[in-house]
PDB file of C-alpha atoms and ligand atoms in Angstrom:
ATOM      1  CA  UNK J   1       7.438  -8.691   6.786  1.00  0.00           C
ATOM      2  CA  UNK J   2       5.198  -7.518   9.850  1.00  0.00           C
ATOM      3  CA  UNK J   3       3.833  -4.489   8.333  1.00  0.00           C
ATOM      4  CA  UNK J   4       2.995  -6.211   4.802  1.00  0.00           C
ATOM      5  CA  UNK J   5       1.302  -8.739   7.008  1.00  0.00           C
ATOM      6  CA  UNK J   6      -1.113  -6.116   8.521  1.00  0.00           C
ATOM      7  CA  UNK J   7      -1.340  -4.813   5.485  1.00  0.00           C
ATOM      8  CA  UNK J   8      -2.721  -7.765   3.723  1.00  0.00           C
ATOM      9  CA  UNK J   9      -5.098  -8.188   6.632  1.00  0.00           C
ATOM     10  CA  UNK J  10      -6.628  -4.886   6.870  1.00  0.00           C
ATOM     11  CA  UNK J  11      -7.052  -4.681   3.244  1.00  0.00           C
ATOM     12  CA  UNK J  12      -9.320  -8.037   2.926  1.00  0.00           C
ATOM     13  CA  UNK J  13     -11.374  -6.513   5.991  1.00  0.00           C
ATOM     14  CA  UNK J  14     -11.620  -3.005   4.778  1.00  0.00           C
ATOM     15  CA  UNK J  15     -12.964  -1.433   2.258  1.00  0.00           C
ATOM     16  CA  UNK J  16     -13.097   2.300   1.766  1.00  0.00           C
ATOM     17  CA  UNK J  17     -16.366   3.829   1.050  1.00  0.00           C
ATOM     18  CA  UNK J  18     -16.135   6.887  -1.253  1.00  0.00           C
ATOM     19  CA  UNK J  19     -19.105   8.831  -2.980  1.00  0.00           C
ATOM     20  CA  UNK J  20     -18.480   9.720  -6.087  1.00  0.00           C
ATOM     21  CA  UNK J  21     -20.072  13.470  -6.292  1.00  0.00           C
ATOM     22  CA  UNK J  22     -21.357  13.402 -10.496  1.00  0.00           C
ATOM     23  CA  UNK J  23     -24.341  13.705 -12.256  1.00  0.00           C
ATOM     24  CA  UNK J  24     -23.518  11.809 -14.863  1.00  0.00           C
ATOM     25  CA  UNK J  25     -24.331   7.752 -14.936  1.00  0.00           C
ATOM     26  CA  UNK J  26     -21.983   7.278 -17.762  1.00  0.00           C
ATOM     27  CA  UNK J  27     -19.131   8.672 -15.160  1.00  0.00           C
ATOM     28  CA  UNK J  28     -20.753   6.250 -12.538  1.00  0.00           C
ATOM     29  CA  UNK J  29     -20.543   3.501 -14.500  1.00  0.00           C
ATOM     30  CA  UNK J  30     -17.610   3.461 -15.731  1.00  0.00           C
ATOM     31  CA  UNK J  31     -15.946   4.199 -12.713  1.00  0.00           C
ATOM     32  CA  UNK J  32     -16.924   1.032 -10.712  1.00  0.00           C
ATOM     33  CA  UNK J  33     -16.016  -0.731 -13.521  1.00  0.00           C
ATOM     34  CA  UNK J  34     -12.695   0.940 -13.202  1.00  0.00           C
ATOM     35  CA  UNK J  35     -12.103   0.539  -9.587  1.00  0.00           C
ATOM     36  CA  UNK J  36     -13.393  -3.089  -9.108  1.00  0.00           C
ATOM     37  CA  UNK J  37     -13.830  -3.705  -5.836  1.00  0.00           C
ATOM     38  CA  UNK J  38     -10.937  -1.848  -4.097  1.00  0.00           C
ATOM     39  CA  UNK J  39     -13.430   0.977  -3.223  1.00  0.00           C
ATOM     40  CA  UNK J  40     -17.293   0.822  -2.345  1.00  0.00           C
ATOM     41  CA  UNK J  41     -18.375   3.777  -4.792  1.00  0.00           C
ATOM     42  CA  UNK J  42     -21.608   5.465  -4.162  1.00  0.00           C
ATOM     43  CA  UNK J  43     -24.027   7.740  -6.191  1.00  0.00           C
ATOM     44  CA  UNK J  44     -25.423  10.804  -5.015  1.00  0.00           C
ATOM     45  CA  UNK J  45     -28.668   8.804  -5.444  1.00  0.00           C
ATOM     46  CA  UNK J  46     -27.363   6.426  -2.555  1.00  0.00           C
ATOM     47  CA  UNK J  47     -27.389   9.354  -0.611  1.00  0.00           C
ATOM     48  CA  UNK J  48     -30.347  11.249  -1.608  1.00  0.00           C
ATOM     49  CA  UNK J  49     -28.410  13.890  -2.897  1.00  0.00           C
ATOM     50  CA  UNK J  50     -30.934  15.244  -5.953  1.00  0.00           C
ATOM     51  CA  UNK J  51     -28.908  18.791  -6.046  1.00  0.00           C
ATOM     52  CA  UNK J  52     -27.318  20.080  -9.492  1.00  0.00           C
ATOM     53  CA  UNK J  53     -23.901  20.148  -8.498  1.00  0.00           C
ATOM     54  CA  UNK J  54     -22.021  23.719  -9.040  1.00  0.00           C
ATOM     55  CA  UNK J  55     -19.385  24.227 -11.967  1.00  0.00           C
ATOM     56  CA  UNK J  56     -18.648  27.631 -11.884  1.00  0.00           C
ATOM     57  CA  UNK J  57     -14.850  27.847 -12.607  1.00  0.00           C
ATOM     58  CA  UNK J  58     -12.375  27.845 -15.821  1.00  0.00           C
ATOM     59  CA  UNK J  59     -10.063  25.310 -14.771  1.00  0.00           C
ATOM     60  CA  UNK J  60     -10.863  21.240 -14.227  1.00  0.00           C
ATOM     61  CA  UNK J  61      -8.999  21.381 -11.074  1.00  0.00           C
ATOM     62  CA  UNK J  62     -11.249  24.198  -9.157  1.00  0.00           C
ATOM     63  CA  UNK J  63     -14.328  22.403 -10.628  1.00  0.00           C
ATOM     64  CA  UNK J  64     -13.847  18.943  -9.265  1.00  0.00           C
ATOM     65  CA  UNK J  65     -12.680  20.897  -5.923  1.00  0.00           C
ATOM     66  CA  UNK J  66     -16.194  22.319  -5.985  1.00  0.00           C
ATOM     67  CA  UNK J  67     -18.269  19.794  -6.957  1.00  0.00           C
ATOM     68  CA  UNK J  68     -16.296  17.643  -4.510  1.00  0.00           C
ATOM     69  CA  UNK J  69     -16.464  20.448  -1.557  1.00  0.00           C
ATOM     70  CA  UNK J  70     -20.277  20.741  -2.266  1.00  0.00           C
ATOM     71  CA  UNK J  71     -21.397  16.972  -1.655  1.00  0.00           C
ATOM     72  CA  UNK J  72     -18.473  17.067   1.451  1.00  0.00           C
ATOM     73  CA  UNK J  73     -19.790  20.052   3.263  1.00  0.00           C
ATOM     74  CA  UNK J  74     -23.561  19.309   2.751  1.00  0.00           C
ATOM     75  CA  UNK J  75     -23.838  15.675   3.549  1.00  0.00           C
ATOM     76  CA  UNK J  76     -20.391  15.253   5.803  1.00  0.00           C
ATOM     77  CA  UNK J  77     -19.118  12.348   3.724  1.00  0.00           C
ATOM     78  CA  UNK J  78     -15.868  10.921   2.331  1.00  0.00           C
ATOM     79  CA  UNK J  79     -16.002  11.770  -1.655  1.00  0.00           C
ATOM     80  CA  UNK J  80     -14.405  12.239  -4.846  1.00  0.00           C
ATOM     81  CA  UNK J  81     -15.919  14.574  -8.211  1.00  0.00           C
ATOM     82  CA  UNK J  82     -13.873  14.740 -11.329  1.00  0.00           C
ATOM     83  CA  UNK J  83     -14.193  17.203 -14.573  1.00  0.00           C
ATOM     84  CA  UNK J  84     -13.508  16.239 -17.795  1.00  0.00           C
ATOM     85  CA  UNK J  85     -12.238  18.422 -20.653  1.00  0.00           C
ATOM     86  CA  UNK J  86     -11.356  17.575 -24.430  1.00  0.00           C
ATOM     87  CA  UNK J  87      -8.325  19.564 -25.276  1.00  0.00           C
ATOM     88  CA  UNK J  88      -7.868  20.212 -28.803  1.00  0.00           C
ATOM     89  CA  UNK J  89      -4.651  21.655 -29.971  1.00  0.00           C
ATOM     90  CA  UNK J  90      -5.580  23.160 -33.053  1.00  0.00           C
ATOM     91  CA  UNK J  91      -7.972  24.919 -31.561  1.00  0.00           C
ATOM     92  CA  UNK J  92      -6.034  26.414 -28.444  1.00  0.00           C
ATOM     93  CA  UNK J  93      -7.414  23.707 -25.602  1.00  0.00           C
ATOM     94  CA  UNK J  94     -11.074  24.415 -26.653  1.00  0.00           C
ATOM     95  CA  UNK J  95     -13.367  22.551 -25.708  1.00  0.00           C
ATOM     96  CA  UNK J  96     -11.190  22.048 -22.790  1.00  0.00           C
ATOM     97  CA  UNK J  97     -13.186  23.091 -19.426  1.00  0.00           C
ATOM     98  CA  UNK J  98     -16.364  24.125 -21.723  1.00  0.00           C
ATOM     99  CA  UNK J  99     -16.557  20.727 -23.023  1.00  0.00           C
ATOM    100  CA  UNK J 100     -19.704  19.841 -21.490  1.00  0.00           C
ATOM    101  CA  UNK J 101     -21.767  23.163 -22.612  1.00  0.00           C
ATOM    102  CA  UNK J 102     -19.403  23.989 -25.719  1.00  0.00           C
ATOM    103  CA  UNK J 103     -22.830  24.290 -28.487  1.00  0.00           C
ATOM    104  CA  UNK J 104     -24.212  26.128 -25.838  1.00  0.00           C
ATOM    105  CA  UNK J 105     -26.224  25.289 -21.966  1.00  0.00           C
ATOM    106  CA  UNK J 106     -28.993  22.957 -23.442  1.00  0.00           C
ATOM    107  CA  UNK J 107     -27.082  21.035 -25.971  1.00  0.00           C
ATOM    108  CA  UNK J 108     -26.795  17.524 -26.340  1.00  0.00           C
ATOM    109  CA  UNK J 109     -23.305  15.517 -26.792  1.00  0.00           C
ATOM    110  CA  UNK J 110     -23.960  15.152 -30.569  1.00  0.00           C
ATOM    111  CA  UNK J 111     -24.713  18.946 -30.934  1.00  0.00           C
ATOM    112  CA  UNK J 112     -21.131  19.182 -28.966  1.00  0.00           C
ATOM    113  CA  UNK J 113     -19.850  16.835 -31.334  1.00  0.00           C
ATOM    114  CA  UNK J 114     -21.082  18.685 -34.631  1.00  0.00           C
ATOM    115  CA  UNK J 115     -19.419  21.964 -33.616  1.00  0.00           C
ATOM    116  CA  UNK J 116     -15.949  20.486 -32.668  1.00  0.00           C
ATOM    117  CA  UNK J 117     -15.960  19.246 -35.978  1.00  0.00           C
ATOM    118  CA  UNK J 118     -17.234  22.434 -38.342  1.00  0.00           C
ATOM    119  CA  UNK J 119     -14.170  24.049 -36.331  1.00  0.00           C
ATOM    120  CA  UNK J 120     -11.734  21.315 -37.361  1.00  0.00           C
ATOM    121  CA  UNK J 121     -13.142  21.383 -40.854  1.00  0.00           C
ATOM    122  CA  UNK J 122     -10.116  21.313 -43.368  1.00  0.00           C
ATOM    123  CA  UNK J 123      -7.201  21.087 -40.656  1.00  0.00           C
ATOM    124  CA  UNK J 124      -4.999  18.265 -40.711  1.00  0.00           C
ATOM    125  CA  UNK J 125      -3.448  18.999 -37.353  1.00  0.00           C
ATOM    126  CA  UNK J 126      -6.185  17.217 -35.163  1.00  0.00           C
ATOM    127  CA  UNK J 127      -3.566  16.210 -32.042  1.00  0.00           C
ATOM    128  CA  UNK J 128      -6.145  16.310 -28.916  1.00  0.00           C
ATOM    129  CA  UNK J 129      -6.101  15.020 -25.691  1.00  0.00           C
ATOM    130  CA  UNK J 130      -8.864  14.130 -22.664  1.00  0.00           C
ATOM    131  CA  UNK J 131      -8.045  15.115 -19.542  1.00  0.00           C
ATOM    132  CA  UNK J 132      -9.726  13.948 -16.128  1.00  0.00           C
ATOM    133  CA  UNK J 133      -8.852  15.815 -12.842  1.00  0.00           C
ATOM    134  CA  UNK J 134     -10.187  14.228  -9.770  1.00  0.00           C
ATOM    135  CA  UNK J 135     -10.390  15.652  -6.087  1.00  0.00           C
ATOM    136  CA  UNK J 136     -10.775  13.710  -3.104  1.00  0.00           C
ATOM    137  CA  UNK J 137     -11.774  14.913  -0.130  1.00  0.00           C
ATOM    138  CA  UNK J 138     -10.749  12.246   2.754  1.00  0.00           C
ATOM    139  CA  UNK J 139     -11.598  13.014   6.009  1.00  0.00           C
ATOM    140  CA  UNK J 140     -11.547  16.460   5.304  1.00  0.00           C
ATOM    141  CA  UNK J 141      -8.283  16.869   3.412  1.00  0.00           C
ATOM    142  CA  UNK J 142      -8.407  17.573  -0.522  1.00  0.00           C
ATOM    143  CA  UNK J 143      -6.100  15.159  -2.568  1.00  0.00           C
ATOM    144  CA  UNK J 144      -6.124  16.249  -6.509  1.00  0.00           C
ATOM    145  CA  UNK J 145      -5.270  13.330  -9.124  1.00  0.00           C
ATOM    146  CA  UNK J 146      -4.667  13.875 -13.116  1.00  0.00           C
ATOM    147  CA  UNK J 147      -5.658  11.401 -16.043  1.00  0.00           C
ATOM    148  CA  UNK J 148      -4.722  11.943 -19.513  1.00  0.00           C
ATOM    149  CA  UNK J 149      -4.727  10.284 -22.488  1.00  0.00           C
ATOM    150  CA  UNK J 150      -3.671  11.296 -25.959  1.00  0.00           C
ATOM    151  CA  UNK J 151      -5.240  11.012 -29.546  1.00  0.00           C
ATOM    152  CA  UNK J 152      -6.946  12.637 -32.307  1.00  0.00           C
ATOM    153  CA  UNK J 153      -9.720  14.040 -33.771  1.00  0.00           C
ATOM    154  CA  UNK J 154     -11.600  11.762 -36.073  1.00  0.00           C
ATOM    155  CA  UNK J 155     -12.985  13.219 -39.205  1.00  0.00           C
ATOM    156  CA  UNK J 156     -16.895  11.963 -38.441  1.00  0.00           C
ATOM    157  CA  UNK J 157     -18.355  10.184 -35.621  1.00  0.00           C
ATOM    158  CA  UNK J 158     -17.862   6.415 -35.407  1.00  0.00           C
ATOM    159  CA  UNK J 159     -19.283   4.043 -33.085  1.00  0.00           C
ATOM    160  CA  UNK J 160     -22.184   3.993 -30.153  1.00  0.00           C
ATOM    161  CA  UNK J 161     -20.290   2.479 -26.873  1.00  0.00           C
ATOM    162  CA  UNK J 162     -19.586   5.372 -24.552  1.00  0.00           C
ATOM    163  CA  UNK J 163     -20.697   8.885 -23.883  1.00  0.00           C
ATOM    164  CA  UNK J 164     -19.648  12.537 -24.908  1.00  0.00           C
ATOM    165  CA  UNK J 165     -17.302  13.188 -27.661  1.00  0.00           C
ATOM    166  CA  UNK J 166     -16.203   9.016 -27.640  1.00  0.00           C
ATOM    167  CA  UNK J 167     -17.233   9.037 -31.341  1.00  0.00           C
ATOM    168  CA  UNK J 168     -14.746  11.735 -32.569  1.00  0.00           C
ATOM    169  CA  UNK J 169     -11.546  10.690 -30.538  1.00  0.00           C
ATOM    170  CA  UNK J 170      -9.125   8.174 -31.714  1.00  0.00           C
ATOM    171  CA  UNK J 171      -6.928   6.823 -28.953  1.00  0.00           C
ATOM    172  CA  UNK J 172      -3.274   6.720 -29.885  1.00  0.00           C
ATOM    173  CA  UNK J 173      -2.098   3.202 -30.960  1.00  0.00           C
ATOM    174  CA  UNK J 174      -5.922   2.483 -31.614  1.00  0.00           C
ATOM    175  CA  UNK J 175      -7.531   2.791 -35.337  1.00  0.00           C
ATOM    176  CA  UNK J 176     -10.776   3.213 -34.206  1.00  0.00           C
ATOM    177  CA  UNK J 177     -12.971   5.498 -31.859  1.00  0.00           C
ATOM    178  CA  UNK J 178     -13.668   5.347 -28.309  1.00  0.00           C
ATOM    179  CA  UNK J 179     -17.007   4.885 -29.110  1.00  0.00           C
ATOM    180  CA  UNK J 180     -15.933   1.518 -30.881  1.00  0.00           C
ATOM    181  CA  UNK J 181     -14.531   0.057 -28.256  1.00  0.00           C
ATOM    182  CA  UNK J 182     -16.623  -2.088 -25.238  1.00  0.00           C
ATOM    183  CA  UNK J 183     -16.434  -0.316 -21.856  1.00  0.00           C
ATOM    184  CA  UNK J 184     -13.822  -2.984 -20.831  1.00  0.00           C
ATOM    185  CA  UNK J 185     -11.462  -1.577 -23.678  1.00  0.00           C
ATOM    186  CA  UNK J 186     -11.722   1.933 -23.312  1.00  0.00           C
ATOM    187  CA  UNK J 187     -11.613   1.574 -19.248  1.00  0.00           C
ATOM    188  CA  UNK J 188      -8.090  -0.339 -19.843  1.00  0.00           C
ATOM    189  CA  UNK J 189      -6.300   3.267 -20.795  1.00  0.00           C
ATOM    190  CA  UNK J 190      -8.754   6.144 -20.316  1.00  0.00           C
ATOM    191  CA  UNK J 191      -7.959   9.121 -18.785  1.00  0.00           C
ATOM    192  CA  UNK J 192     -10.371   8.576 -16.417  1.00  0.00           C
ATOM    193  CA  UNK J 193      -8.959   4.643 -15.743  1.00  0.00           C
ATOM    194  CA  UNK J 194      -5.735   6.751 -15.126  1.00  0.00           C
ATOM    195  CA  UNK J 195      -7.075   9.368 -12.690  1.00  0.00           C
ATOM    196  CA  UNK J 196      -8.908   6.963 -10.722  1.00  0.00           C
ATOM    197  CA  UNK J 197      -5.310   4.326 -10.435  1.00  0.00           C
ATOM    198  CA  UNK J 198      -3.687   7.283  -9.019  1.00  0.00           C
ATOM    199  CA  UNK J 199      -6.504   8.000  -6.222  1.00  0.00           C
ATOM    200  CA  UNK J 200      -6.701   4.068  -5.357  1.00  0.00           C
ATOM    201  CA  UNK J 201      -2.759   3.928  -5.482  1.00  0.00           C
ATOM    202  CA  UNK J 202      -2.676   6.663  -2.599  1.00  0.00           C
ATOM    203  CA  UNK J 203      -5.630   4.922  -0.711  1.00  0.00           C
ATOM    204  CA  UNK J 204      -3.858   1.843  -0.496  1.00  0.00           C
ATOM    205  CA  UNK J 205      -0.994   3.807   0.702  1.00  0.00           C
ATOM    206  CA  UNK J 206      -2.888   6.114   2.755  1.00  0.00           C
ATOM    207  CA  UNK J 207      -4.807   3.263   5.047  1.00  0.00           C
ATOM    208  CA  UNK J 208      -1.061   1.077   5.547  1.00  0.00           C
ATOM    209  CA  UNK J 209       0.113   4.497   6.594  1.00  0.00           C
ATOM    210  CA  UNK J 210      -2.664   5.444   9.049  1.00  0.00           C
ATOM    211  CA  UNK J 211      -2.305   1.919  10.383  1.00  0.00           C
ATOM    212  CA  UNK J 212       1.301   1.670  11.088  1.00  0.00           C
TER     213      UNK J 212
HETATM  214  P1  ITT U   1     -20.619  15.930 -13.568  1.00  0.00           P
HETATM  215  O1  ITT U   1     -20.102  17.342 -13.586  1.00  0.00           O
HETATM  216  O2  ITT U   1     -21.931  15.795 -12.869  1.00  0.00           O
HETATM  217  O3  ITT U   1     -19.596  14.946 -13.105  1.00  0.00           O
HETATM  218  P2  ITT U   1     -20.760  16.278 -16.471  1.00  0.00           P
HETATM  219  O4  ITT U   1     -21.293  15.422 -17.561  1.00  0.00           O
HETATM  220  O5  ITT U   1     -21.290  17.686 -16.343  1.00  0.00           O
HETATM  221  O6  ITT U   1     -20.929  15.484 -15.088  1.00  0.00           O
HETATM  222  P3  ITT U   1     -18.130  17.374 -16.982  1.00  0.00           P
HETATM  223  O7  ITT U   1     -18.488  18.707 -16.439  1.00  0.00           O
HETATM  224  O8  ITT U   1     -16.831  16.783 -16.567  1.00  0.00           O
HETATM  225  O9  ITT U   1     -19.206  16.275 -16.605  1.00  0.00           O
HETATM  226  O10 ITT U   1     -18.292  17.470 -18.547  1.00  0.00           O
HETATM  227  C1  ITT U   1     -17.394  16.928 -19.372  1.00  0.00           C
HETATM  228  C2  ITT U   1     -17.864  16.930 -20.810  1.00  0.00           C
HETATM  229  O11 ITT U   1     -16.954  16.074 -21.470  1.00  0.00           O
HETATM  230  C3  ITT U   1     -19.248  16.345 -21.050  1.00  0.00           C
HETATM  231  O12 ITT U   1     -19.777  16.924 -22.234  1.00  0.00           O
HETATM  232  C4  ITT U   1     -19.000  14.885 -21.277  1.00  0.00           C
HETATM  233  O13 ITT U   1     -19.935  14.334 -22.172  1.00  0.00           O
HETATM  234  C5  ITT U   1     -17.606  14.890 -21.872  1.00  0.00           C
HETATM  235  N1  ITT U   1     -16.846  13.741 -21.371  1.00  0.00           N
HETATM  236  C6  ITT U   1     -16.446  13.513 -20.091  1.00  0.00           C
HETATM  237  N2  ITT U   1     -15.814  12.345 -20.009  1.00  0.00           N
HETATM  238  C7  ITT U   1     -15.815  11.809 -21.241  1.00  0.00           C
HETATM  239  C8  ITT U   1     -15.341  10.612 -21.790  1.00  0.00           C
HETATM  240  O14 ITT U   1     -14.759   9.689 -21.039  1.00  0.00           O
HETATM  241  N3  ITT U   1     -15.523  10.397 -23.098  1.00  0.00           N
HETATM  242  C9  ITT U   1     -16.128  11.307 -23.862  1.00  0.00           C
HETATM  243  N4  ITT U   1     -16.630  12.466 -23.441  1.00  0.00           N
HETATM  244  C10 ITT U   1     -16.473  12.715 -22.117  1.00  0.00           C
END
């Protein structure tokens, strides 16, 4: 009864600050709306971080380590960076970690979106799945958390909410695209909503425990 008392009070007087090391405002965005406000997120803008962040590995795990590492080491802050990857089964994984640059460095998300779907031309396996890895870095130790959520591959784009391949993926349960559905809907069971309940699950546990 004591410690859940503490608990309660620390948690209405504290609020942790993370920065969320990304690029991308669509990422931003819908990651405060995520998180609510159990954790004061910051941009890289908030602080005056204008660096391209590095993503030079073949696995979502080492690239949110790095990204995360990067803004850590440089600017001595608590933060977080995530990579996303659209894992297609019928085509082995791909886009997978290559998501972002799969028509090539310079390409935009529809460009992305047009080649995903010459490749799935004509196969009626289209079973895909996004997956979000985060890593935390918290006063100097890494945490790693996994989102995932399963769908498929729609046979044209649909829809303008969103970002990335949201057109072409078709939650499960759901008839229509992620890019149909308001931010509020797709932030209920993203993989992203789940990667970020896991990293606010252990901060909750991790300040009671540092506490006690
Ligand atoms: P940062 O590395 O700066 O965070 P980024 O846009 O480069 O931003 P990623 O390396 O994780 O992010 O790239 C992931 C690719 O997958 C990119 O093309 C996105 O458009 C796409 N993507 C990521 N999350 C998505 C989502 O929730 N819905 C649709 N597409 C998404």
């Amino acid at each position: 009864m004591e410690a859940y008392a503490a608990n309660v009070y620390r948690h209405s007087h504290m609020t942790t600050q993370l920065v969320f090391a990304t690029n991308n405002p669509n990422k931003l965005a819908e990651a405060r709306q995520i998180v609510g406000e159990s954790i004061q997120i910051l941009s890289l803008e908030d602080i005056q971080c204008h660096i391209e962040l590095p993503e030079t590995h073949d696995t979502l795990e080492e690239n949110a380590l790095e990204k995360a590492r990067f803004v850590s080491s440089m600017y001595g802050v608590n933060c977080f960076a995530e990579d996303t990857g659209l894992e297609v089964e019928a085509l082995g994984g791909e886009p997978g970690v290559y998501s972002a640059r799969y028509a090539g460095p310079d390409k935009s998300s529809s460009d992305n979106i047009a080649l995903l779907l010459k490749k799935m031309e004509g196969k009626t396996h289209r079973k895909a799945r996004f997956r979000t890895v985060i890593a935390l870095i918290l006063e100097g130790k890494e945490y790693v958390f996994e989102g995932v959520i399963t769908g498929d591959i729609a046979e044209y784009p649909d829809g303008d909410w969103g970002f990335g391949y949201d057109p072409v993926f078709i939650p499960e349960g759901s008839s229509v695209s992620f890019a149909r559905m308001p931010p509020e809907v797709k932030n209920s069971k993203s993989h992203r909503r789940q990667a970020l309940v896991k990293m606010m699950e252990f901060l909750k546990n991790n300040q009671s425990l540092s506490s006690s």
